[in-house]
PDB file of C-alpha atoms and ligand atoms in Angstrom:
ATOM      1  CA  MET A 145       6.042   2.139  -7.044  1.00  0.00           C
ATOM      2  CA  THR A 146       5.705   5.715  -8.107  1.00  0.00           C
ATOM      3  CA  ASN A 147       2.453   5.541 -10.015  1.00  0.00           C
ATOM      4  CA  LYS A 148      -0.448   7.757  -9.145  1.00  0.00           C
ATOM      5  CA  TYR A 149      -2.820   4.905  -8.477  1.00  0.00           C
ATOM      6  CA  ILE A 150      -2.023   1.414  -7.342  1.00  0.00           C
ATOM      7  CA  TYR A 151      -4.666  -1.138  -8.212  1.00  0.00           C
ATOM      8  CA  PHE A 152      -5.640  -4.026  -5.994  1.00  0.00           C
ATOM      9  CA  VAL A 153      -8.101  -6.376  -7.608  1.00  0.00           C
ATOM     10  CA  ALA A 154      -9.632  -9.072  -5.412  1.00  0.00           C
ATOM     11  CA  ASN A 155     -10.563 -12.070  -7.522  1.00  0.00           C
ATOM     12  CA  TRP A 156     -12.742 -14.161  -5.243  1.00  0.00           C
ATOM     13  CA  LYS A 157     -13.244 -16.870  -7.865  1.00  0.00           C
ATOM     14  CA  MET A 158     -15.918 -19.395  -6.761  1.00  0.00           C
ATOM     15  CA  PHE A 159     -15.983 -18.293  -3.135  1.00  0.00           C
ATOM     16  CA  GLY A 160     -18.457 -16.576  -0.866  1.00  0.00           C
ATOM     17  CA  LYS A 161     -22.076 -16.371   0.235  1.00  0.00           C
ATOM     18  CA  LEU A 162     -24.100 -13.379   1.470  1.00  0.00           C
ATOM     19  CA  LYS A 163     -22.712 -13.757   4.994  1.00  0.00           C
ATOM     20  CA  THR A 164     -19.146 -13.693   3.664  1.00  0.00           C
ATOM     21  CA  LEU A 165     -19.605 -10.047   2.712  1.00  0.00           C
ATOM     22  CA  ASN A 166     -19.420  -9.110   6.419  1.00  0.00           C
ATOM     23  CA  SER A 167     -15.723  -9.922   6.311  1.00  0.00           C
ATOM     24  CA  ILE A 168     -15.177  -6.953   3.994  1.00  0.00           C
ATOM     25  CA  ASN A 169     -16.035  -4.557   6.849  1.00  0.00           C
ATOM     26  CA  LYS A 170     -12.382  -4.675   7.897  1.00  0.00           C
ATOM     27  CA  VAL A 171     -11.270  -3.626   4.460  1.00  0.00           C
ATOM     28  CA  MET A 172     -13.877  -0.861   4.347  1.00  0.00           C
ATOM     29  CA  SER A 173     -12.707   0.715   7.579  1.00  0.00           C
ATOM     30  CA  PHE A 174      -9.051   0.382   6.580  1.00  0.00           C
ATOM     31  CA  VAL A 175      -9.743   2.087   3.280  1.00  0.00           C
ATOM     32  CA  LYS A 176     -11.495   5.036   4.935  1.00  0.00           C
ATOM     33  CA  LYS A 177      -8.176   6.230   6.290  1.00  0.00           C
ATOM     34  CA  PHE A 178      -6.628   6.066   2.876  1.00  0.00           C
ATOM     35  CA  LYS A 179      -5.724   8.918   0.572  1.00  0.00           C
ATOM     36  CA  LYS A 180      -8.188   8.651  -2.289  1.00  0.00           C
ATOM     37  CA  ASN A 181      -5.715   9.406  -5.017  1.00  0.00           C
ATOM     38  CA  LYS A 182      -3.411   6.480  -4.238  1.00  0.00           C
ATOM     39  CA  LEU A 183      -5.590   3.423  -4.180  1.00  0.00           C
ATOM     40  CA  LYS A 184      -7.912   1.759  -6.669  1.00  0.00           C
ATOM     41  CA  LEU A 185      -9.580  -1.145  -4.963  1.00  0.00           C
ATOM     42  CA  ILE A 186     -11.811  -3.463  -6.959  1.00  0.00           C
ATOM     43  CA  TYR A 187     -13.677  -6.484  -5.636  1.00  0.00           C
ATOM     44  CA  CYS A 188     -14.636  -9.171  -8.120  1.00  0.00           C
ATOM     45  CA  PRO A 189     -16.974 -11.542  -6.269  1.00  0.00           C
ATOM     46  CA  PRO A 190     -19.058 -14.254  -7.917  1.00  0.00           C
ATOM     47  CA  ALA A 191     -21.998 -12.817  -9.903  1.00  0.00           C
ATOM     48  CA  THR A 192     -24.422 -13.825  -7.115  1.00  0.00           C
ATOM     49  CA  LEU A 193     -22.816 -11.243  -4.803  1.00  0.00           C
ATOM     50  CA  ILE A 194     -22.408  -8.266  -7.119  1.00  0.00           C
ATOM     51  CA  SER A 195     -25.727  -6.630  -6.320  1.00  0.00           C
ATOM     52  CA  PRO A 196     -25.567  -6.986  -2.508  1.00  0.00           C
ATOM     53  CA  LEU A 197     -21.945  -5.915  -2.531  1.00  0.00           C
ATOM     54  CA  ASN A 198     -22.882  -2.881  -4.575  1.00  0.00           C
ATOM     55  CA  ASP A 199     -25.398  -1.898  -1.869  1.00  0.00           C
ATOM     56  CA  LYS A 200     -22.801  -2.432   0.816  1.00  0.00           C
ATOM     57  CA  LEU A 201     -20.055  -0.435  -0.874  1.00  0.00           C
ATOM     58  CA  LYS A 202     -22.114   2.625  -1.794  1.00  0.00           C
ATOM     59  CA  SER A 203     -20.285   5.765  -0.630  1.00  0.00           C
ATOM     60  CA  THR A 204     -16.936   3.967  -0.390  1.00  0.00           C
ATOM     61  CA  ILE A 205     -14.066   4.172  -2.869  1.00  0.00           C
ATOM     62  CA  ILE A 206     -14.231   0.407  -3.419  1.00  0.00           C
ATOM     63  CA  GLN A 207     -15.499  -0.592  -6.843  1.00  0.00           C
ATOM     64  CA  ILE A 208     -16.909  -3.850  -8.157  1.00  0.00           C
ATOM     65  CA  GLY A 209     -15.993  -6.100 -11.024  1.00  0.00           C
ATOM     66  CA  ALA A 210     -17.354  -9.324 -12.448  1.00  0.00           C
ATOM     67  CA  GLN A 211     -15.217 -12.390 -13.145  1.00  0.00           C
ATOM     68  CA  ASN A 212     -16.412 -13.155 -16.665  1.00  0.00           C
ATOM     69  CA  CYS A 213     -19.383 -12.585 -18.953  1.00  0.00           C
ATOM     70  CA  HIS A 214     -21.027 -13.859 -22.101  1.00  0.00           C
ATOM     71  CA  GLU A 215     -19.733 -12.407 -25.352  1.00  0.00           C
ATOM     72  CA  SER A 216     -23.066 -11.010 -26.529  1.00  0.00           C
ATOM     73  CA  ASP A 217     -24.248  -7.570 -25.519  1.00  0.00           C
ATOM     74  CA  SER A 218     -27.882  -8.409 -26.084  1.00  0.00           C
ATOM     75  CA  TYR A 219     -30.289 -10.888 -24.497  1.00  0.00           C
ATOM     76  CA  GLY A 220     -30.408 -14.364 -25.944  1.00  0.00           C
ATOM     77  CA  ALA A 221     -31.178 -18.024 -25.479  1.00  0.00           C
ATOM     78  CA  ASN A 222     -28.023 -18.689 -23.470  1.00  0.00           C
ATOM     79  CA  THR A 223     -28.929 -20.735 -20.429  1.00  0.00           C
ATOM     80  CA  GLY A 224     -26.735 -20.007 -17.445  1.00  0.00           C
ATOM     81  CA  GLN A 225     -25.025 -17.009 -19.040  1.00  0.00           C
ATOM     82  CA  ILE A 226     -24.888 -13.332 -18.042  1.00  0.00           C
ATOM     83  CA  ASN A 227     -23.885 -10.542 -20.397  1.00  0.00           C
ATOM     84  CA  SER A 228     -21.871  -7.417 -19.677  1.00  0.00           C
ATOM     85  CA  SER A 229     -24.779  -4.986 -19.709  1.00  0.00           C
ATOM     86  CA  MET A 230     -26.608  -7.113 -17.124  1.00  0.00           C
ATOM     87  CA  LEU A 231     -23.512  -6.983 -14.920  1.00  0.00           C
ATOM     88  CA  LYS A 232     -23.241  -3.234 -15.373  1.00  0.00           C
ATOM     89  CA  ALA A 233     -26.880  -2.856 -14.364  1.00  0.00           C
ATOM     90  CA  VAL A 234     -26.278  -4.428 -10.943  1.00  0.00           C
ATOM     91  CA  GLY A 235     -23.181  -2.416 -10.125  1.00  0.00           C
ATOM     92  CA  ALA A 236     -20.158  -3.901 -11.889  1.00  0.00           C
ATOM     93  CA  ARG A 237     -17.728  -1.345 -13.289  1.00  0.00           C
ATOM     94  CA  TYR A 238     -15.091  -3.844 -14.404  1.00  0.00           C
ATOM     95  CA  VAL A 239     -14.958  -7.362 -15.751  1.00  0.00           C
ATOM     96  CA  ILE A 240     -12.072  -9.839 -15.649  1.00  0.00           C
ATOM     97  CA  LEU A 241     -11.673 -11.436 -19.078  1.00  0.00           C
ATOM     98  CA  GLY A 242      -9.250 -14.015 -20.424  1.00  0.00           C
ATOM     99  CA  HIS A 243      -8.462 -15.543 -17.044  1.00  0.00           C
ATOM    100  CA  SER A 244      -6.426 -18.711 -17.543  1.00  0.00           C
ATOM    101  CA  GLU A 245      -8.960 -20.751 -15.576  1.00  0.00           C
ATOM    102  CA  ASN A 246     -11.516 -19.859 -18.257  1.00  0.00           C
ATOM    103  CA  ARG A 247      -9.048 -20.263 -21.117  1.00  0.00           C
ATOM    104  CA  GLN A 248      -8.494 -23.794 -19.802  1.00  0.00           C
ATOM    105  CA  LEU A 249     -12.250 -24.384 -20.112  1.00  0.00           C
ATOM    106  CA  GLY A 250     -12.018 -23.590 -23.790  1.00  0.00           C
ATOM    107  CA  GLU A 251     -12.133 -19.790 -24.145  1.00  0.00           C
ATOM    108  CA  ASN A 252      -9.930 -18.836 -27.058  1.00  0.00           C
ATOM    109  CA  ASP A 253      -8.472 -15.466 -28.054  1.00  0.00           C
ATOM    110  CA  ASN A 254     -11.258 -14.749 -30.550  1.00  0.00           C
ATOM    111  CA  LEU A 255     -13.970 -15.305 -27.976  1.00  0.00           C
ATOM    112  CA  ILE A 256     -12.098 -13.178 -25.453  1.00  0.00           C
ATOM    113  CA  ASN A 257     -11.769 -10.450 -28.096  1.00  0.00           C
ATOM    114  CA  LEU A 258     -15.553 -10.442 -28.628  1.00  0.00           C
ATOM    115  CA  LYS A 259     -16.151 -10.296 -24.893  1.00  0.00           C
ATOM    116  CA  ILE A 260     -13.755  -7.376 -24.561  1.00  0.00           C
ATOM    117  CA  LYS A 261     -15.348  -5.380 -27.367  1.00  0.00           C
ATOM    118  CA  ASN A 262     -18.915  -5.897 -26.181  1.00  0.00           C
ATOM    119  CA  SER A 263     -18.066  -5.279 -22.530  1.00  0.00           C
ATOM    120  CA  ILE A 264     -16.526  -1.941 -23.478  1.00  0.00           C
ATOM    121  CA  LYS A 265     -19.717  -1.163 -25.404  1.00  0.00           C
ATOM    122  CA  SER A 266     -21.666  -1.910 -22.227  1.00  0.00           C
ATOM    123  CA  GLY A 267     -19.552   0.605 -20.354  1.00  0.00           C
ATOM    124  CA  LEU A 268     -17.314  -1.751 -18.393  1.00  0.00           C
ATOM    125  CA  LYS A 269     -13.580  -1.482 -17.951  1.00  0.00           C
ATOM    126  CA  ILE A 270     -11.652  -4.636 -18.689  1.00  0.00           C
ATOM    127  CA  ILE A 271      -9.112  -6.511 -16.616  1.00  0.00           C
ATOM    128  CA  PHE A 272      -7.558  -8.538 -19.413  1.00  0.00           C
ATOM    129  CA  CYS A 273      -5.541 -11.537 -18.195  1.00  0.00           C
ATOM    130  CA  ILE A 274      -2.641 -12.963 -20.133  1.00  0.00           C
ATOM    131  CA  GLY A 275       0.046 -15.434 -19.145  1.00  0.00           C
ATOM    132  CA  GLU A 276       2.273 -18.289 -20.205  1.00  0.00           C
ATOM    133  CA  SER A 277       2.374 -21.906 -19.034  1.00  0.00           C
ATOM    134  CA  LEU A 278       5.398 -23.402 -17.328  1.00  0.00           C
ATOM    135  CA  SER A 279       6.511 -25.315 -20.403  1.00  0.00           C
ATOM    136  CA  GLN A 280       6.178 -22.186 -22.532  1.00  0.00           C
ATOM    137  CA  LYS A 281       8.329 -20.346 -20.012  1.00  0.00           C
ATOM    138  CA  LYS A 282      10.911 -23.131 -20.017  1.00  0.00           C
ATOM    139  CA  ASN A 283      10.996 -23.014 -23.805  1.00  0.00           C
ATOM    140  CA  LYS A 284      11.522 -19.256 -23.712  1.00  0.00           C
ATOM    141  CA  GLN A 285       8.233 -18.612 -25.494  1.00  0.00           C
ATOM    142  CA  THR A 286       6.769 -16.215 -22.924  1.00  0.00           C
ATOM    143  CA  LYS A 287       6.950 -13.036 -25.007  1.00  0.00           C
ATOM    144  CA  ARG A 288       5.720 -14.764 -28.131  1.00  0.00           C
ATOM    145  CA  ILE A 289       2.715 -16.202 -26.264  1.00  0.00           C
ATOM    146  CA  LEU A 290       1.866 -12.918 -24.561  1.00  0.00           C
ATOM    147  CA  SER A 291       2.222 -11.098 -27.847  1.00  0.00           C
ATOM    148  CA  LYS A 292      -0.230 -13.455 -29.498  1.00  0.00           C
ATOM    149  CA  GLN A 293      -2.710 -13.169 -26.633  1.00  0.00           C
ATOM    150  CA  ILE A 294      -2.525  -9.381 -26.780  1.00  0.00           C
ATOM    151  CA  ASP A 295      -2.729  -9.079 -30.574  1.00  0.00           C
ATOM    152  CA  ARG A 296      -5.694 -11.427 -30.837  1.00  0.00           C
ATOM    153  CA  GLY A 297      -7.451 -10.392 -27.627  1.00  0.00           C
ATOM    154  CA  LEU A 298      -7.261  -6.684 -28.422  1.00  0.00           C
ATOM    155  CA  LYS A 299      -7.832  -6.946 -32.172  1.00  0.00           C
ATOM    156  CA  LYS A 300      -9.836  -3.935 -33.363  1.00  0.00           C
ATOM    157  CA  VAL A 301     -10.243  -2.682 -29.801  1.00  0.00           C
ATOM    158  CA  VAL A 302     -10.165   1.057 -30.266  1.00  0.00           C
ATOM    159  CA  ASN A 303     -10.567   2.321 -26.759  1.00  0.00           C
ATOM    160  CA  LYS A 304      -7.479   0.773 -25.136  1.00  0.00           C
ATOM    161  CA  LYS A 305      -7.781   3.212 -22.230  1.00  0.00           C
ATOM    162  CA  LYS A 306     -10.537   0.933 -20.939  1.00  0.00           C
ATOM    163  CA  ILE A 307      -8.116  -1.980 -20.677  1.00  0.00           C
ATOM    164  CA  ILE A 308      -6.017  -2.947 -17.693  1.00  0.00           C
ATOM    165  CA  ILE A 309      -3.728  -5.857 -18.487  1.00  0.00           C
ATOM    166  CA  ALA A 310      -3.057  -8.430 -15.790  1.00  0.00           C
ATOM    167  CA  TYR A 311       0.085 -10.477 -16.330  1.00  0.00           C
ATOM    168  CA  GLU A 312      -0.627 -13.802 -14.660  1.00  0.00           C
ATOM    169  CA  PRO A 313       1.790 -16.633 -15.418  1.00  0.00           C
ATOM    170  CA  ILE A 314      -0.377 -19.764 -15.319  1.00  0.00           C
ATOM    171  CA  TRP A 315       2.221 -21.627 -13.282  1.00  0.00           C
ATOM    172  CA  ALA A 316       2.160 -18.915 -10.610  1.00  0.00           C
ATOM    173  CA  ILE A 317      -1.603 -18.981 -10.013  1.00  0.00           C
ATOM    174  CA  GLY A 318      -2.461 -20.679  -6.734  1.00  0.00           C
ATOM    175  CA  SER A 319       0.933 -22.381  -6.622  1.00  0.00           C
ATOM    176  CA  GLY A 320       2.821 -20.216  -4.138  1.00  0.00           C
ATOM    177  CA  LEU A 321       5.387 -19.576  -6.861  1.00  0.00           C
ATOM    178  CA  THR A 322       6.129 -16.190  -8.398  1.00  0.00           C
ATOM    179  CA  PRO A 323       8.568 -15.062 -11.084  1.00  0.00           C
ATOM    180  CA  LYS A 324      11.641 -13.123 -10.029  1.00  0.00           C
ATOM    181  CA  ASN A 325      11.148  -9.364  -9.808  1.00  0.00           C
ATOM    182  CA  SER A 326      13.532  -8.895 -12.717  1.00  0.00           C
ATOM    183  CA  GLU A 327      11.389 -11.219 -14.854  1.00  0.00           C
ATOM    184  CA  ILE A 328       8.162  -9.389 -14.008  1.00  0.00           C
ATOM    185  CA  LEU A 329       9.858  -6.050 -14.651  1.00  0.00           C
ATOM    186  CA  GLU A 330      10.955  -7.166 -18.085  1.00  0.00           C
ATOM    187  CA  ILE A 331       7.563  -8.590 -19.038  1.00  0.00           C
ATOM    188  CA  VAL A 332       5.657  -5.527 -17.812  1.00  0.00           C
ATOM    189  CA  LYS A 333       8.012  -3.348 -19.844  1.00  0.00           C
ATOM    190  CA  PHE A 334       7.377  -5.561 -22.855  1.00  0.00           C
ATOM    191  CA  ILE A 335       3.580  -5.334 -22.417  1.00  0.00           C
ATOM    192  CA  LYS A 336       3.671  -1.563 -21.957  1.00  0.00           C
ATOM    193  CA  GLY A 337       5.785  -1.312 -25.092  1.00  0.00           C
ATOM    194  CA  LYS A 338       3.158  -3.226 -27.042  1.00  0.00           C
ATOM    195  CA  VAL A 339       0.084  -1.538 -25.604  1.00  0.00           C
ATOM    196  CA  ARG A 340       1.068   2.088 -25.147  1.00  0.00           C
ATOM    197  CA  GLY A 341      -0.276   3.796 -22.076  1.00  0.00           C
ATOM    198  CA  SER A 342      -1.703   0.631 -20.576  1.00  0.00           C
ATOM    199  CA  LYS A 343      -1.803  -0.136 -16.902  1.00  0.00           C
ATOM    200  CA  VAL A 344      -0.277  -3.518 -16.110  1.00  0.00           C
ATOM    201  CA  LEU A 345      -0.954  -5.561 -12.988  1.00  0.00           C
ATOM    202  CA  TYR A 346       0.851  -8.636 -11.749  1.00  0.00           C
ATOM    203  CA  GLY A 347      -1.156 -11.628 -10.533  1.00  0.00           C
ATOM    204  CA  GLY A 348      -0.253 -15.126  -9.316  1.00  0.00           C
ATOM    205  CA  SER A 349       0.227 -16.141  -5.666  1.00  0.00           C
ATOM    206  CA  VAL A 350       0.462 -12.586  -4.354  1.00  0.00           C
ATOM    207  CA  ASN A 351       0.278 -12.810  -0.562  1.00  0.00           C
ATOM    208  CA  ASN A 352       1.053 -10.806   2.557  1.00  0.00           C
ATOM    209  CA  GLN A 353       4.610 -12.176   2.680  1.00  0.00           C
ATOM    210  CA  ASN A 354       5.860 -11.879  -0.884  1.00  0.00           C
ATOM    211  CA  ILE A 355       4.253  -8.442  -1.313  1.00  0.00           C
ATOM    212  CA  ASN A 356       7.295  -6.918   0.398  1.00  0.00           C
ATOM    213  CA  VAL A 357       9.378  -8.158  -2.517  1.00  0.00           C
ATOM    214  CA  LEU A 358       6.847  -7.697  -5.324  1.00  0.00           C
ATOM    215  CA  LYS A 359       6.079  -4.086  -4.403  1.00  0.00           C
ATOM    216  CA  LYS A 360       9.625  -3.166  -5.432  1.00  0.00           C
ATOM    217  CA  ILE A 361       8.860  -3.701  -9.115  1.00  0.00           C
ATOM    218  CA  ASN A 362       8.530  -0.100 -10.135  1.00  0.00           C
ATOM    219  CA  ASN A 363       6.668  -0.420 -13.431  1.00  0.00           C
ATOM    220  CA  VAL A 364       3.794  -2.514 -12.070  1.00  0.00           C
ATOM    221  CA  ASP A 365       0.519  -0.638 -11.527  1.00  0.00           C
ATOM    222  CA  GLY A 366      -0.877  -3.033  -8.974  1.00  0.00           C
ATOM    223  CA  PHE A 367      -1.877  -6.588  -8.186  1.00  0.00           C
ATOM    224  CA  LEU A 368      -4.577  -9.096  -8.998  1.00  0.00           C
ATOM    225  CA  VAL A 369      -5.008 -11.154  -5.866  1.00  0.00           C
ATOM    226  CA  GLY A 370      -6.889 -14.463  -5.782  1.00  0.00           C
ATOM    227  CA  GLY A 371      -6.708 -16.730  -2.732  1.00  0.00           C
ATOM    228  CA  ALA A 372      -5.208 -14.129  -0.395  1.00  0.00           C
ATOM    229  CA  SER A 373      -8.049 -11.676  -1.067  1.00  0.00           C
ATOM    230  CA  GLN A 374     -10.589 -14.076   0.431  1.00  0.00           C
ATOM    231  CA  ASN A 375      -9.223 -13.298   3.880  1.00  0.00           C
ATOM    232  CA  SER A 376      -9.718  -9.627   4.709  1.00  0.00           C
ATOM    233  CA  ASN A 377      -6.861  -9.517   7.233  1.00  0.00           C
ATOM    234  CA  ASN A 378      -4.451 -10.819   4.614  1.00  0.00           C
ATOM    235  CA  PHE A 379      -5.797  -8.496   1.966  1.00  0.00           C
ATOM    236  CA  VAL A 380      -5.506  -5.424   4.200  1.00  0.00           C
ATOM    237  CA  ASP A 381      -1.970  -6.535   5.035  1.00  0.00           C
ATOM    238  CA  ILE A 382      -1.090  -6.703   1.353  1.00  0.00           C
ATOM    239  CA  ILE A 383      -2.379  -3.170   0.737  1.00  0.00           C
ATOM    240  CA  ARG A 384      -0.782  -1.730   3.876  1.00  0.00           C
ATOM    241  CA  LYS A 385       2.606  -3.291   3.170  1.00  0.00           C
ATOM    242  CA  THR A 386       2.587  -2.070  -0.422  1.00  0.00           C
ATOM    243  CA  PHE A 387       2.360   1.518   0.731  1.00  0.00           C
ATOM    244  CA  ASN A 388       4.788   1.181   3.645  1.00  0.00           C
TER     245      ASN A 388
HETATM  246  P1  PGA B 631      -3.922 -16.525  -6.743  1.00  0.00           P
HETATM  247  O1  PGA B 631      -4.894 -16.234  -7.986  1.00  0.00           O
HETATM  248  O2  PGA B 631      -3.605 -15.172  -6.133  1.00  0.00           O
HETATM  249  O3  PGA B 631      -4.729 -17.382  -5.826  1.00  0.00           O
HETATM  250  O4  PGA B 631      -2.711 -17.173  -7.275  1.00  0.00           O
HETATM  251  C1  PGA B 631      -4.704 -15.142  -8.825  1.00  0.00           C
HETATM  252  C2  PGA B 631      -5.698 -15.191  -9.941  1.00  0.00           C
HETATM  253  O5  PGA B 631      -6.021 -16.301 -10.408  1.00  0.00           O
HETATM  254  O6  PGA B 631      -6.196 -14.149 -10.376  1.00  0.00           O
END
């Protein structure tokens, strides 16, 4: 990996209470020793923890992201929803959008596109997730599916510099399975060919064992880590091994 920055995005999903934030101390002290220009570290906790985490991480290089948001950039009668400007106001700098777990709940490309556009307006950077299912992979539809997700998700998005694309095959998320390096390399090349200048992360079962293999993919700009980021020892291991 020869890129200037390598991104590590911790997607905590529905995990963590106030006390859980203490576990990040290990990561904070590890990061202190790190050369600033190499590492972009972004924690995406549940919305309930963004504000306290923001207080905790002040004066560190660690940044904060949200895991989703409502598509509107103004207030509204939307019970249970949070919009991007509200997330920005409590310390989020990024938001994960288009995650397959939310697509499975009914988010379609048009909705994701709206969320992306309004989140950019609110001043957030976007971690835009795309990925194919196992049957789509088996039917050799991966590129077609990703292409569609990108074209629709980024329709009329002018400021593509605000977008980081996370390639997350649905079948690799939480399964312990990962594509072969050669497959990831090819897909990342394909994505970068479609969205010029974009950063592309890989996500799906990244852990402190397979990172030794995954880090060899030289066009990947970093990793979106779910389960393994919930344990600070494992997460530090993943970062350390990537740079070793
Ligand atoms: P996983 O999740 O690392 O637990 O597979 C990744 C993700 O869903 O972003």
